[in-house]
PDB file of C-alpha atoms in Angstrom:
ATOM      1  CA  UNK A1059       8.163  39.076  14.384  1.00  0.00           C
ATOM      2  CA  UNK A1060       5.768  36.835  16.279  1.00  0.00           C
ATOM      3  CA  UNK A1061       3.248  36.304  13.608  1.00  0.00           C
ATOM      4  CA  UNK A1062       5.946  35.730  10.977  1.00  0.00           C
ATOM      5  CA  UNK A1063       7.201  33.016  13.613  1.00  0.00           C
ATOM      6  CA  UNK A1064       3.696  31.542  13.819  1.00  0.00           C
ATOM      7  CA  UNK A1065       3.422  31.635   9.772  1.00  0.00           C
ATOM      8  CA  UNK A1066       6.671  29.813   9.618  1.00  0.00           C
ATOM      9  CA  UNK A1067       5.379  27.189  11.974  1.00  0.00           C
ATOM     10  CA  UNK A1068       2.209  26.483  10.179  1.00  0.00           C
ATOM     11  CA  UNK A1069       3.426  26.023   6.953  1.00  0.00           C
ATOM     12  CA  UNK A1070       6.574  23.733   8.440  1.00  0.00           C
ATOM     13  CA  UNK A1071       3.542  21.833   9.959  1.00  0.00           C
ATOM     14  CA  UNK A1072       1.345  21.538   6.967  1.00  0.00           C
ATOM     15  CA  UNK A1073       4.438  20.289   4.784  1.00  0.00           C
ATOM     16  CA  UNK A1074       5.016  17.596   7.411  1.00  0.00           C
ATOM     17  CA  UNK A1075       1.387  16.646   7.301  1.00  0.00           C
ATOM     18  CA  UNK A1076       1.440  16.600   3.499  1.00  0.00           C
ATOM     19  CA  UNK A1077       4.617  14.550   3.472  1.00  0.00           C
ATOM     20  CA  UNK A1078       2.766  12.051   5.843  1.00  0.00           C
ATOM     21  CA  UNK A1079      -0.372  12.211   3.535  1.00  0.00           C
ATOM     22  CA  UNK A1080       1.786  11.190   0.767  1.00  0.00           C
ATOM     23  CA  UNK A1081       3.733   8.376   2.445  1.00  0.00           C
ATOM     24  CA  UNK A1082       0.589   7.046   3.400  1.00  0.00           C
ATOM     25  CA  UNK A1083      -1.092   6.876   0.040  1.00  0.00           C
ATOM     26  CA  UNK A1084       2.136   5.444  -1.424  1.00  0.00           C
ATOM     27  CA  UNK A1085       1.789   2.498   1.345  1.00  0.00           C
ATOM     28  CA  UNK A1086      -1.969   2.056   0.494  1.00  0.00           C
ATOM     29  CA  UNK A1087      -1.154   1.948  -3.068  1.00  0.00           C
ATOM     30  CA  UNK A1088       1.537  -1.010  -2.377  1.00  0.00           C
ATOM     31  CA  UNK A1089      -0.587  -2.655  -0.341  1.00  0.00           C
ATOM     32  CA  UNK A1090      -3.298  -2.926  -2.702  1.00  0.00           C
ATOM     33  CA  UNK A1091      -1.001  -4.109  -5.386  1.00  0.00           C
ATOM     34  CA  UNK A1092       0.754  -6.859  -3.431  1.00  0.00           C
ATOM     35  CA  UNK A1093      -2.951  -7.872  -1.856  1.00  0.00           C
ATOM     36  CA  UNK A1094      -4.046  -8.212  -5.549  1.00  0.00           C
ATOM     37  CA  UNK A1095      -0.956 -10.266  -6.325  1.00  0.00           C
ATOM     38  CA  UNK A1096      -1.379 -12.572  -3.351  1.00  0.00           C
ATOM     39  CA  UNK A1097      -4.879 -13.101  -4.377  1.00  0.00           C
ATOM     40  CA  UNK A1098      -3.722 -14.184  -7.658  1.00  0.00           C
ATOM     41  CA  UNK A1099      -1.734 -16.646  -6.080  1.00  0.00           C
ATOM     42  CA  UNK A1100      -3.984 -18.183  -3.578  1.00  0.00           C
ATOM     43  CA  UNK A1101      -6.274 -18.706  -6.615  1.00  0.00           C
ATOM     44  CA  UNK A1102      -3.728 -20.526  -8.800  1.00  0.00           C
ATOM     45  CA  UNK A1103      -2.369 -22.498  -5.438  1.00  0.00           C
ATOM     46  CA  UNK A1104      -5.991 -23.593  -4.865  1.00  0.00           C
ATOM     47  CA  UNK A1105      -5.874 -24.524  -8.847  1.00  0.00           C
ATOM     48  CA  UNK A1106      -2.586 -26.331  -8.483  1.00  0.00           C
ATOM     49  CA  UNK A1107      -3.854 -28.332  -5.729  1.00  0.00           C
ATOM     50  CA  UNK A1108      -7.080 -29.363  -7.263  1.00  0.00           C
ATOM     51  CA  UNK A1109      -4.838 -30.688 -10.193  1.00  0.00           C
ATOM     52  CA  UNK A1110      -2.560 -32.350  -7.913  1.00  0.00           C
ATOM     53  CA  UNK A1111      -5.526 -34.113  -5.957  1.00  0.00           C
ATOM     54  CA  UNK A1112      -6.564 -35.526  -9.477  1.00  0.00           C
ATOM     55  CA  UNK A1113      -3.153 -35.953 -10.723  1.00  0.00           C
ATOM     56  CA  UNK A1114      -3.224 -34.004 -13.420  1.00  0.00           C
ATOM     57  CA  UNK A1115      -0.213 -31.322 -14.473  1.00  0.00           C
ATOM     58  CA  UNK A1116      -1.341 -27.798 -15.348  1.00  0.00           C
TER      59      UNK A1116
END
């Protein structure tokens, strides 16, 4: 009976660890996507600022 309880606790622990891993992998993917979008925004902002300094509309 005790060994069965240990197995149940181990499987629930493994399940919790897998959920945490999936959660952090999802966060990593979101931040990588948002980071790329932010870099594109900065590039566009720099291009707009350079165009504004020469009084050209882009």
